Short mmCIF file of the N, C-alpha and C atoms (twelve columns), coordinates in Angstrom:
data_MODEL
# 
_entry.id   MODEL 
# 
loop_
_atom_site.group_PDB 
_atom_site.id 
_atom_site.type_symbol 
_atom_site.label_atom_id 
_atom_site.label_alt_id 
_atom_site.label_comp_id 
_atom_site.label_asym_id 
_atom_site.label_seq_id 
_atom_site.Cartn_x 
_atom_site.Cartn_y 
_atom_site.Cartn_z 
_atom_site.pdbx_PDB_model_num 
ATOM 1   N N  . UNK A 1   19.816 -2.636 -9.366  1 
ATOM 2   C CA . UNK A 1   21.072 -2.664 -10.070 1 
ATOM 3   C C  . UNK A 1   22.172 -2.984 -9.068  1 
ATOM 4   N N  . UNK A 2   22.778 -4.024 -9.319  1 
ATOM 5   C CA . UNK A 2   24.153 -4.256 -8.463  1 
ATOM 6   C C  . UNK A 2   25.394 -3.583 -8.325  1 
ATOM 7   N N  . UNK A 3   26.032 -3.608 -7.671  1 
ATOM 8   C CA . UNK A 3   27.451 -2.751 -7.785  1 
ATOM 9   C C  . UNK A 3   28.079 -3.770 -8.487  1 
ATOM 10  N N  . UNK A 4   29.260 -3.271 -9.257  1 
ATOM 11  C CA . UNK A 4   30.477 -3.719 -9.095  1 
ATOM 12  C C  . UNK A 4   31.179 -4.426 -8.056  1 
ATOM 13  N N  . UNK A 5   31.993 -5.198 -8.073  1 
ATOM 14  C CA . UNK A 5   32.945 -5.322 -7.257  1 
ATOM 15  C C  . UNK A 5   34.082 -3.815 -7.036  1 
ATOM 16  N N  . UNK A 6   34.456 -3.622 -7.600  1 
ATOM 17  C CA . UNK A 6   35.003 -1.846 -7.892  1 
ATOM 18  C C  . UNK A 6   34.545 -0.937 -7.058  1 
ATOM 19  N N  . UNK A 7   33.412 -0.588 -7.340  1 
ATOM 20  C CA . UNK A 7   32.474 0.179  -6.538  1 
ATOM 21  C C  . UNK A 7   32.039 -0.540 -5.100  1 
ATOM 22  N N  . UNK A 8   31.818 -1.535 -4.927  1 
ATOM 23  C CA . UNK A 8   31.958 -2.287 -3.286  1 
ATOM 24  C C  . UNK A 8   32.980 -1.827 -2.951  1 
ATOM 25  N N  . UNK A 9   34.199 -1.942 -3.512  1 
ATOM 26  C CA . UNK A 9   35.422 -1.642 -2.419  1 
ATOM 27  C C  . UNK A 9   35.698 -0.263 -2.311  1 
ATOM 28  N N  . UNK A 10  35.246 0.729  -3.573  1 
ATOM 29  C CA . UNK A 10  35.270 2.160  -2.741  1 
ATOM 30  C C  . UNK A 10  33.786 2.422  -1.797  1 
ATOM 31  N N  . UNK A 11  32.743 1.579  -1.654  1 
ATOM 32  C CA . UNK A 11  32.173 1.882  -0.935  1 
ATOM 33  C C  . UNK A 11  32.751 2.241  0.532   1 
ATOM 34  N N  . UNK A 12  32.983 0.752  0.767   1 
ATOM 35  C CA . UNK A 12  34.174 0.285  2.112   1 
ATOM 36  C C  . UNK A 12  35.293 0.945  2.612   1 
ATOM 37  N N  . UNK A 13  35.924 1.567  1.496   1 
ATOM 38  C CA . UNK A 13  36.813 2.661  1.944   1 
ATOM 39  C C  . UNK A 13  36.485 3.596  2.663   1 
ATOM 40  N N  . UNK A 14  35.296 4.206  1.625   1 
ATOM 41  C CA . UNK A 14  34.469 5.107  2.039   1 
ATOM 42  C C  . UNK A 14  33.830 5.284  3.311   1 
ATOM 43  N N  . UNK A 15  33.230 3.907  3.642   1 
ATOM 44  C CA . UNK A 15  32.804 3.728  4.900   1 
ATOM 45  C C  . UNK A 15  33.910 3.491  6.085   1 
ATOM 46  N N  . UNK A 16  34.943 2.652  5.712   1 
ATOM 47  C CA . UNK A 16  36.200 2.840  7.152   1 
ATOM 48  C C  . UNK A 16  36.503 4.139  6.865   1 
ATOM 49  N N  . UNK A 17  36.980 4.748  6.307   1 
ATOM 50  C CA . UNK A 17  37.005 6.571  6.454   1 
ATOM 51  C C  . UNK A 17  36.361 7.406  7.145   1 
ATOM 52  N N  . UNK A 18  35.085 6.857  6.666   1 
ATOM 53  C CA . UNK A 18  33.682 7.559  7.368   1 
ATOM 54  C C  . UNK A 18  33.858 7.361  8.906   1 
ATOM 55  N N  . UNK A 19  34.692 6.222  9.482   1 
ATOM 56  C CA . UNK A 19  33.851 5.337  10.850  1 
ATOM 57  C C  . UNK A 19  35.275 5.766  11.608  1 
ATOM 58  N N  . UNK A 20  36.673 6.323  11.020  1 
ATOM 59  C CA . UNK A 20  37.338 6.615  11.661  1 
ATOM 60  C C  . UNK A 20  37.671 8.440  11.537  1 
ATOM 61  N N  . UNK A 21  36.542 9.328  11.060  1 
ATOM 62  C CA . UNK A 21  36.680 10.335 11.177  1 
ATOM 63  C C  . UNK A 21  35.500 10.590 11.964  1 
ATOM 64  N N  . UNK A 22  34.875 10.372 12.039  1 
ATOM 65  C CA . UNK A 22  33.047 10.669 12.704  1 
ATOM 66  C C  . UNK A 22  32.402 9.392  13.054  1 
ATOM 67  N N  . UNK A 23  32.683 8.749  13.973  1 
ATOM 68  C CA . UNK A 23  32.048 7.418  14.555  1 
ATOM 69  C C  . UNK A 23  30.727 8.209  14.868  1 
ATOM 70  N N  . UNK A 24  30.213 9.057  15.379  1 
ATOM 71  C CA . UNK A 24  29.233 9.841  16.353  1 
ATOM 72  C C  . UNK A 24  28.799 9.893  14.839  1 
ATOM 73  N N  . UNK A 25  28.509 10.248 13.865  1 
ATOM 74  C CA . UNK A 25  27.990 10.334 12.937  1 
ATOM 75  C C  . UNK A 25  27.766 9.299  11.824  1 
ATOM 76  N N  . UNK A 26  28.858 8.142  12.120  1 
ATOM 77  C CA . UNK A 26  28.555 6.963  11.463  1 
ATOM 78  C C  . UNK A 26  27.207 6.156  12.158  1 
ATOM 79  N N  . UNK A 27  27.328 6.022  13.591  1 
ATOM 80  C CA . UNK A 27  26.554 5.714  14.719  1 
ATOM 81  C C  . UNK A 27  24.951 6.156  14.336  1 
ATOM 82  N N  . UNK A 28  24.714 7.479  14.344  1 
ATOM 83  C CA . UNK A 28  23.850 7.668  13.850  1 
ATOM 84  C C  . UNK A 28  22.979 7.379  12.748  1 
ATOM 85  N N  . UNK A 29  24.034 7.389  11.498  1 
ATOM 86  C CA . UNK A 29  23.018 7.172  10.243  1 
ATOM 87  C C  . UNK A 29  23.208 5.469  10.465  1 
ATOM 88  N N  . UNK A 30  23.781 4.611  10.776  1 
ATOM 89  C CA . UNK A 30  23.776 3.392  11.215  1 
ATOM 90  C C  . UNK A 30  22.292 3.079  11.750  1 
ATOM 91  N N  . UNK A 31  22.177 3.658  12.950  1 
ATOM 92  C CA . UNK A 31  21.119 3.611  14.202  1 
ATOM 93  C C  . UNK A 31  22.241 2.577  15.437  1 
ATOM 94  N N  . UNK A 32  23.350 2.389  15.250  1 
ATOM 95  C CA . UNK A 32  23.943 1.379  16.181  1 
ATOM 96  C C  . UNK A 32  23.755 1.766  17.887  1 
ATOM 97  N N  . UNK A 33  24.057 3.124  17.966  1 
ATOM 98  C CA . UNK A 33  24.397 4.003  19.332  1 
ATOM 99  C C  . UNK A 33  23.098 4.230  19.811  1 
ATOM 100 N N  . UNK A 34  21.768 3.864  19.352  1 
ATOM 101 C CA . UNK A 34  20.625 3.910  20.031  1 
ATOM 102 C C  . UNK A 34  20.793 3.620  21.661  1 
ATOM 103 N N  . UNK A 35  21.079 2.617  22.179  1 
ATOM 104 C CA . UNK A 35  21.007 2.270  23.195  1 
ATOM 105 C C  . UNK A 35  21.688 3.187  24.367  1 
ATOM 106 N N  . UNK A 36  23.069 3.677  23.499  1 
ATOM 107 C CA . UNK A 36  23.945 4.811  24.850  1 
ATOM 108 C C  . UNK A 36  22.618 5.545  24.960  1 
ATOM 109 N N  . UNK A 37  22.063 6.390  24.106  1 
ATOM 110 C CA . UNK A 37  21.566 7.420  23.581  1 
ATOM 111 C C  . UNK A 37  19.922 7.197  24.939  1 
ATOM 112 N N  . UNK A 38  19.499 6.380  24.408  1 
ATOM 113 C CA . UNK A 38  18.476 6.496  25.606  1 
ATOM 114 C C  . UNK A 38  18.590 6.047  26.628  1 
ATOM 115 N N  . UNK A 39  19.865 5.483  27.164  1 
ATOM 116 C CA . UNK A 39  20.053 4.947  28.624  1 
ATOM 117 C C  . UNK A 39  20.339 6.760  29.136  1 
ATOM 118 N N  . UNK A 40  20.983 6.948  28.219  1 
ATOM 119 C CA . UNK A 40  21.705 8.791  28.531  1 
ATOM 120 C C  . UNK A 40  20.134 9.444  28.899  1 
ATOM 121 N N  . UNK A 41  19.578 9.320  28.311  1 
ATOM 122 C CA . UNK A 41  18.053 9.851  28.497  1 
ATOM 123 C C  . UNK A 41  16.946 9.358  29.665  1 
ATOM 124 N N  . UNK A 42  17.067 8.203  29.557  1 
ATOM 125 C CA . UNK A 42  16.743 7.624  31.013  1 
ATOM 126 C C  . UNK A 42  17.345 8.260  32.054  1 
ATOM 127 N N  . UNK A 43  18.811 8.336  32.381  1 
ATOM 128 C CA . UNK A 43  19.416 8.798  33.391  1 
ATOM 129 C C  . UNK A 43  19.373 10.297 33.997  1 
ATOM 130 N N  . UNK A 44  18.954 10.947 32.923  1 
ATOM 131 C CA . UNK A 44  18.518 12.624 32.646  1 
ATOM 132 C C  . UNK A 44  17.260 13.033 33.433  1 
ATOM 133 N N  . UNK A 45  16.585 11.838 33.165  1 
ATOM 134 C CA . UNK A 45  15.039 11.795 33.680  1 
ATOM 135 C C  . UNK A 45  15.041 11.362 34.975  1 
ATOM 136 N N  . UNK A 46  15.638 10.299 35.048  1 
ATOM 137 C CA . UNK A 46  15.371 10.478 36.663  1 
ATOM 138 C C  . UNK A 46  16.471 10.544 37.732  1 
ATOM 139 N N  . UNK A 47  17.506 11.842 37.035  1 
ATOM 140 C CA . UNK A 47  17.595 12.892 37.882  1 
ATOM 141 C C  . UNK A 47  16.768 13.728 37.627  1 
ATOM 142 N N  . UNK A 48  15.885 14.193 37.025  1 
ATOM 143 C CA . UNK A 48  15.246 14.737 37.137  1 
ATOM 144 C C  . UNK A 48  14.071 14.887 37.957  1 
ATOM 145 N N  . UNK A 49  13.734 13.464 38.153  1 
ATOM 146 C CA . UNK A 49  12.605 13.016 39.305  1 
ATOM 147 C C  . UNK A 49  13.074 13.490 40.292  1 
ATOM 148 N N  . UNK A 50  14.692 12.925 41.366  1 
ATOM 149 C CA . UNK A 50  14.996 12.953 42.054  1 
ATOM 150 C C  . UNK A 50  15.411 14.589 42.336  1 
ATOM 151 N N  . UNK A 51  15.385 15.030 41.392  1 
ATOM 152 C CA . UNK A 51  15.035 16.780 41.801  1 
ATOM 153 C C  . UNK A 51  13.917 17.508 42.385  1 
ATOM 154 N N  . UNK A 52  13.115 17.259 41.498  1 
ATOM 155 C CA . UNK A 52  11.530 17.444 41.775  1 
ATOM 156 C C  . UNK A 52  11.237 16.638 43.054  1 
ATOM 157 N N  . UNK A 53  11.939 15.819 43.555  1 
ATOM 158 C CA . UNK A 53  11.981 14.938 45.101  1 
ATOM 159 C C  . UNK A 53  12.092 15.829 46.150  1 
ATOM 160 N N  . UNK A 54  13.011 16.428 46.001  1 
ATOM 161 C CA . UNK A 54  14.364 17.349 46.394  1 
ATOM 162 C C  . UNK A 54  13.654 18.457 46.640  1 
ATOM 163 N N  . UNK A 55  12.693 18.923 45.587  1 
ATOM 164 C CA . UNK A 55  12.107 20.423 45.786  1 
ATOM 165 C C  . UNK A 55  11.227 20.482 46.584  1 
ATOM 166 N N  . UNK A 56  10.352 19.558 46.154  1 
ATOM 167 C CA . UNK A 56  8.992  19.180 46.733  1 
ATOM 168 C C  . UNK A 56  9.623  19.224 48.832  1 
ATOM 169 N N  . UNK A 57  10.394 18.317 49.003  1 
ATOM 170 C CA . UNK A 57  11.010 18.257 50.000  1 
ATOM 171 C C  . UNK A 57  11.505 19.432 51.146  1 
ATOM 172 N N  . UNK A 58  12.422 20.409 49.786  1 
ATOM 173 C CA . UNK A 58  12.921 22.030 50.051  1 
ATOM 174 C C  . UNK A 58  11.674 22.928 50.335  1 
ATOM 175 N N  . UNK A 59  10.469 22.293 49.899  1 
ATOM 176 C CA . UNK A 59  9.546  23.284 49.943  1 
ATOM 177 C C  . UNK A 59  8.812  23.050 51.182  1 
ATOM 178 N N  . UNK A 60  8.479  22.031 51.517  1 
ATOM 179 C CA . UNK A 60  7.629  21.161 52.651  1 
ATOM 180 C C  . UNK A 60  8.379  22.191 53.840  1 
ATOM 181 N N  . UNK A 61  9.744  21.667 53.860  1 
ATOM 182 C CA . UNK A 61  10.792 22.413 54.751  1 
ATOM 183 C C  . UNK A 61  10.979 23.929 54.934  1 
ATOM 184 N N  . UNK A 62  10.046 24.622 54.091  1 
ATOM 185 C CA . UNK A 62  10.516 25.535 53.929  1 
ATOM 186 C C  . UNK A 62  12.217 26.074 53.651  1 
ATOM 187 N N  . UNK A 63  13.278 25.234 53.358  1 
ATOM 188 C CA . UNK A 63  14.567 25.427 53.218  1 
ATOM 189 C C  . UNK A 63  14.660 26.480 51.513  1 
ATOM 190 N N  . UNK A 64  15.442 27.621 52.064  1 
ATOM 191 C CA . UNK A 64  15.707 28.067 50.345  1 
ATOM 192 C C  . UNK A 64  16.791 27.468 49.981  1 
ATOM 193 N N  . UNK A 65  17.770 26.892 50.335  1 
ATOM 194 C CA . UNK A 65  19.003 26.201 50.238  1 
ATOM 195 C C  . UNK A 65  18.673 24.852 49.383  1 
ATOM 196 N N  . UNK A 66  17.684 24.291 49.873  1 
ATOM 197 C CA . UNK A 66  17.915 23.329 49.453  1 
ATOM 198 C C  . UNK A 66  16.949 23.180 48.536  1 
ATOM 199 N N  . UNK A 67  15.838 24.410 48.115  1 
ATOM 200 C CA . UNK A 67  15.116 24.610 47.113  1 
ATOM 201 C C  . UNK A 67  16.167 24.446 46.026  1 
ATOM 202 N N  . UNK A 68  16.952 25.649 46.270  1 
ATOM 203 C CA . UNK A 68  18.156 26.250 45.169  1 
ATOM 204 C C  . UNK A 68  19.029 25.094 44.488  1 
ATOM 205 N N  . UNK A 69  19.459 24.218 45.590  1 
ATOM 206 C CA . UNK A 69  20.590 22.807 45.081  1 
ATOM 207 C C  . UNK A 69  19.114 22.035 44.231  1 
ATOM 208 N N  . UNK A 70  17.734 21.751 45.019  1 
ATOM 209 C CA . UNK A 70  16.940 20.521 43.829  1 
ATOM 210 C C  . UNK A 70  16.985 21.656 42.648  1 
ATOM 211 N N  . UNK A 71  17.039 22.686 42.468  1 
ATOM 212 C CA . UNK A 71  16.583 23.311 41.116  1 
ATOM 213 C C  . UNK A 71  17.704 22.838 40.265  1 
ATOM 214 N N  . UNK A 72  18.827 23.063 41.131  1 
ATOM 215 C CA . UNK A 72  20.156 23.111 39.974  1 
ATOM 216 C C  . UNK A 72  20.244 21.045 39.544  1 
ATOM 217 N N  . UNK A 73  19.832 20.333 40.183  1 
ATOM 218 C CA . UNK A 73  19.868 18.800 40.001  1 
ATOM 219 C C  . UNK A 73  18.964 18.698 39.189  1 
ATOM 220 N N  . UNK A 74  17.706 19.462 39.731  1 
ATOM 221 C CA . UNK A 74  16.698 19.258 38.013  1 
ATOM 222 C C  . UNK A 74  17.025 20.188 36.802  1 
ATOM 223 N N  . UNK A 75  17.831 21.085 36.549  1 
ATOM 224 C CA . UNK A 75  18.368 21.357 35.081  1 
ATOM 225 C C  . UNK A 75  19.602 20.806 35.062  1 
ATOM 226 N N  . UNK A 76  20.587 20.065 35.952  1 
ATOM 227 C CA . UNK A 76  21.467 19.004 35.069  1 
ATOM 228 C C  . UNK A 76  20.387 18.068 34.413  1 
ATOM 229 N N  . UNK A 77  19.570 17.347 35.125  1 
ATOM 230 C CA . UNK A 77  18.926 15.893 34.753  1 
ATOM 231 C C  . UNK A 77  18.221 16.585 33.265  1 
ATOM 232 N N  . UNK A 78  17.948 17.820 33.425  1 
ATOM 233 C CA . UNK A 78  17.377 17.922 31.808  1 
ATOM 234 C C  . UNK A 78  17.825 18.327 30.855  1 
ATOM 235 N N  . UNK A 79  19.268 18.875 30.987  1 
ATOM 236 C CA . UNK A 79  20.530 18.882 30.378  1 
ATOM 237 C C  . UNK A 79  21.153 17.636 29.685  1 
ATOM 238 N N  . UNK A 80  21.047 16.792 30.569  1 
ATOM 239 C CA . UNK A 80  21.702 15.571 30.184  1 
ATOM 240 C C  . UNK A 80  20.564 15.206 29.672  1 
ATOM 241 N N  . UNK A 81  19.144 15.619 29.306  1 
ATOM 242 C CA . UNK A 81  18.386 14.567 28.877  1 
ATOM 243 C C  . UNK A 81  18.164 15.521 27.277  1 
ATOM 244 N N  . UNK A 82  18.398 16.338 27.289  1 
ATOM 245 C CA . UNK A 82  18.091 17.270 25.792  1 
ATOM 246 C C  . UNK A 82  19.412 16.780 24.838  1 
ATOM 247 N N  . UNK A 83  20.808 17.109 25.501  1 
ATOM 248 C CA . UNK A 83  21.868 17.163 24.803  1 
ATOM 249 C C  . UNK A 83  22.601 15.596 24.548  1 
ATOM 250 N N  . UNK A 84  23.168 16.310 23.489  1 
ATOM 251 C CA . UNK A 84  24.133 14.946 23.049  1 
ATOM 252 C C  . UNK A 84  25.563 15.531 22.714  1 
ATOM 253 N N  . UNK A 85  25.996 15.862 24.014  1 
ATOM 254 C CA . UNK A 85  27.622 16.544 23.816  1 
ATOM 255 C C  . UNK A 85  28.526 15.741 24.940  1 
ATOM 256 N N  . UNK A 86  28.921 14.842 24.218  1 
ATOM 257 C CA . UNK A 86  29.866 13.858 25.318  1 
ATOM 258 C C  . UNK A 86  31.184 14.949 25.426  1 
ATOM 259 N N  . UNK A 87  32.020 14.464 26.917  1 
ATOM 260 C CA . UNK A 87  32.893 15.617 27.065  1 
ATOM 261 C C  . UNK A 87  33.714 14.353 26.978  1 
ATOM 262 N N  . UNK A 88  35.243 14.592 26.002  1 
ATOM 263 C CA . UNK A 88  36.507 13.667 25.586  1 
ATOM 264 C C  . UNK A 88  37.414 14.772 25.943  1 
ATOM 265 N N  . UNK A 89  37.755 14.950 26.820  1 
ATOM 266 C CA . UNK A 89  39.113 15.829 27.723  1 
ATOM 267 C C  . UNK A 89  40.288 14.902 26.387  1 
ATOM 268 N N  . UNK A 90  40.293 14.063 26.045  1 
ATOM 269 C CA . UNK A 90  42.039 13.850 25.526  1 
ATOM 270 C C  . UNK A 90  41.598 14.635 23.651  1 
ATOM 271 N N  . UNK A 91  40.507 15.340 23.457  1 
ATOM 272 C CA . UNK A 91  40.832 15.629 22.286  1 
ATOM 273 C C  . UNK A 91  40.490 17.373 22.726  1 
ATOM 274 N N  . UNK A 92  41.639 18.151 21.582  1 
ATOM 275 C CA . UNK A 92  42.422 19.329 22.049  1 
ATOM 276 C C  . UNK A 92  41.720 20.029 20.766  1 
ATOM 277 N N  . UNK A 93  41.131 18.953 19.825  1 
ATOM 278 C CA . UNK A 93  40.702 20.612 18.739  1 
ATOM 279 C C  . UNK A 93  41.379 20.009 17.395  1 
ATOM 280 N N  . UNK A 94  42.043 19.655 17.573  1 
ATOM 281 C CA . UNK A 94  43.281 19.528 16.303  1 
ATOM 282 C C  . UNK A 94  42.807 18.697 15.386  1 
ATOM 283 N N  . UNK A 95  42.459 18.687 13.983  1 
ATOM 284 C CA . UNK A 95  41.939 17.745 13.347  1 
ATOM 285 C C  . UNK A 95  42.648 17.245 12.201  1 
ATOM 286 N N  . UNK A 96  42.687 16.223 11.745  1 
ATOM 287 C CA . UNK A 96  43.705 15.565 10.874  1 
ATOM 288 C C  . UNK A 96  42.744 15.722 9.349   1 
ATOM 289 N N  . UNK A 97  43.352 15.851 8.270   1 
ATOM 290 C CA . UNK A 97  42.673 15.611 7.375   1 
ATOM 291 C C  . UNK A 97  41.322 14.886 6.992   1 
ATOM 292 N N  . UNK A 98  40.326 14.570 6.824   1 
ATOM 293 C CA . UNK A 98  39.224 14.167 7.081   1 
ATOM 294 C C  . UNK A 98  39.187 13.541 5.439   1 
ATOM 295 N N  . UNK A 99  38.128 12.292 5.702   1 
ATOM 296 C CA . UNK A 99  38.184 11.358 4.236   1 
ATOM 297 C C  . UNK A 99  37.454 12.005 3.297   1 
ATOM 298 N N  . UNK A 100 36.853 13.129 3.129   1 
ATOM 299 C CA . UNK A 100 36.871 14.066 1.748   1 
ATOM 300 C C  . UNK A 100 38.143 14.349 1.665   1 
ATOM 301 N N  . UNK A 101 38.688 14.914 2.135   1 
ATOM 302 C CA . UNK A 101 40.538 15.478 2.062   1 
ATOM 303 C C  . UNK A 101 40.887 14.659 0.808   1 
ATOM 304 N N  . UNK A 102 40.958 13.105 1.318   1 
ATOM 305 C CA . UNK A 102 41.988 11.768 0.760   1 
ATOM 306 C C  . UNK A 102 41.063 11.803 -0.383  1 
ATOM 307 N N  . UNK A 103 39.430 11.810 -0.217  1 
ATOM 308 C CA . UNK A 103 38.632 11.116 -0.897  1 
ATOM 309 C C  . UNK A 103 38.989 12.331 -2.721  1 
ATOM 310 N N  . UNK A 104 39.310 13.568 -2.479  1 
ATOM 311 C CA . UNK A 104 38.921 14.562 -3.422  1 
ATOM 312 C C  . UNK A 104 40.867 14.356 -3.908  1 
ATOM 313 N N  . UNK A 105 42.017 13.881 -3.267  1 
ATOM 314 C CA . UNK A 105 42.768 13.838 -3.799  1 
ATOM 315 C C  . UNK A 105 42.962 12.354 -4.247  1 
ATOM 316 N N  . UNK A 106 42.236 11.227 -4.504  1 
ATOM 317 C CA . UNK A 106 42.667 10.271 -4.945  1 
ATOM 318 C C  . UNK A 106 41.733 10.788 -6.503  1 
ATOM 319 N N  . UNK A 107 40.519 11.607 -6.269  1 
ATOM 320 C CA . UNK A 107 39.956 11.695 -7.736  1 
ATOM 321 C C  . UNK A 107 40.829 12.651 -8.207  1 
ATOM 322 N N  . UNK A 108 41.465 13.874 -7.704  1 
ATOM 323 C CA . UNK A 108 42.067 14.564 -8.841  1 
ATOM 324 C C  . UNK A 108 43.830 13.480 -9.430  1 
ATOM 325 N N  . UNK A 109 44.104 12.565 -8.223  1 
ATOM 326 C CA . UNK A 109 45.206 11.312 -9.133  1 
ATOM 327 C C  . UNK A 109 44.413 10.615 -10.185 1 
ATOM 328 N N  . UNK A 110 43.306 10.238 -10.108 1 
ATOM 329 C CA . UNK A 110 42.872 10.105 -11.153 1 
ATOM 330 C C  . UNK A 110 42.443 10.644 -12.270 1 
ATOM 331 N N  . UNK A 111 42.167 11.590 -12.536 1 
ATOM 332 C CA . UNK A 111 42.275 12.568 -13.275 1 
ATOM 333 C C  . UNK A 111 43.673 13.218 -14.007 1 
ATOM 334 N N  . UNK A 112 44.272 13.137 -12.905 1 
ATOM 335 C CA . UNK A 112 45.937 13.267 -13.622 1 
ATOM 336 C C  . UNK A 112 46.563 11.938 -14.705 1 
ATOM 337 N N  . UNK A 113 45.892 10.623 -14.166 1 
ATOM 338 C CA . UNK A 113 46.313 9.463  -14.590 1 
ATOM 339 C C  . UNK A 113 46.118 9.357  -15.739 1 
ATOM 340 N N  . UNK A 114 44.459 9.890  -16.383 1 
ATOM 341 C CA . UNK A 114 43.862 9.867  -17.334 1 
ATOM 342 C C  . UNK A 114 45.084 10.840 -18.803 1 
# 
């Protein structure tokens, strides 16, 4: 069954709404952001190697120092390889109305219209 033309253009709304309140979530059901996503994962991993380098190394040496620093390089590298929490220092918390907000007051104008 086809859309409307009608229904295409509240799709589109729907979707620029969608893509300027939650890109990270448009991204996803998209699949577009694949690529950050496992380069991020690649990079996780081998710091992670280069930890296990590090230990193996700390250990040969007998060093506890430098046991202690490869441990802490191999749970960043697997930190960064589990999570998906980008850090954006310029956003403070504050959130603007979100496109359900607009989306639930253009249906109750319509509803009034009626």
């Amino acid at each position: 069954m086809a859309l409307s033309d009608h229904e295409k253009k509240l799709l589109a709304e729907m979707e620029a709404a969608l893509e300027q309140e939650d890109p990270k979530l448009l991204s996803t059901l998209t699949g577009k952001a694949r690529t950050r996503q496992s380069s991020r994962a690649l990079l996780g991993l081998s710091i992670l190697g280069v930890g296990l380098l590090v230990l193996i190394s700390g250990l040969i040496a007998q060093a506890t120092l430098v046991g202690v620093v490869a441990f802490l390089i191999c749970l960043a590298g697997a930190l960064l390889m589990i999570t998906n929490i980008s850090f954006n220092p310029g956003s403070r918390g504050v959130k603007k109305p979100g496109w359900s907000t607009s989306l639930e007051e253009r249906w109750d104008r319509r509803g009034n219209e009626s």
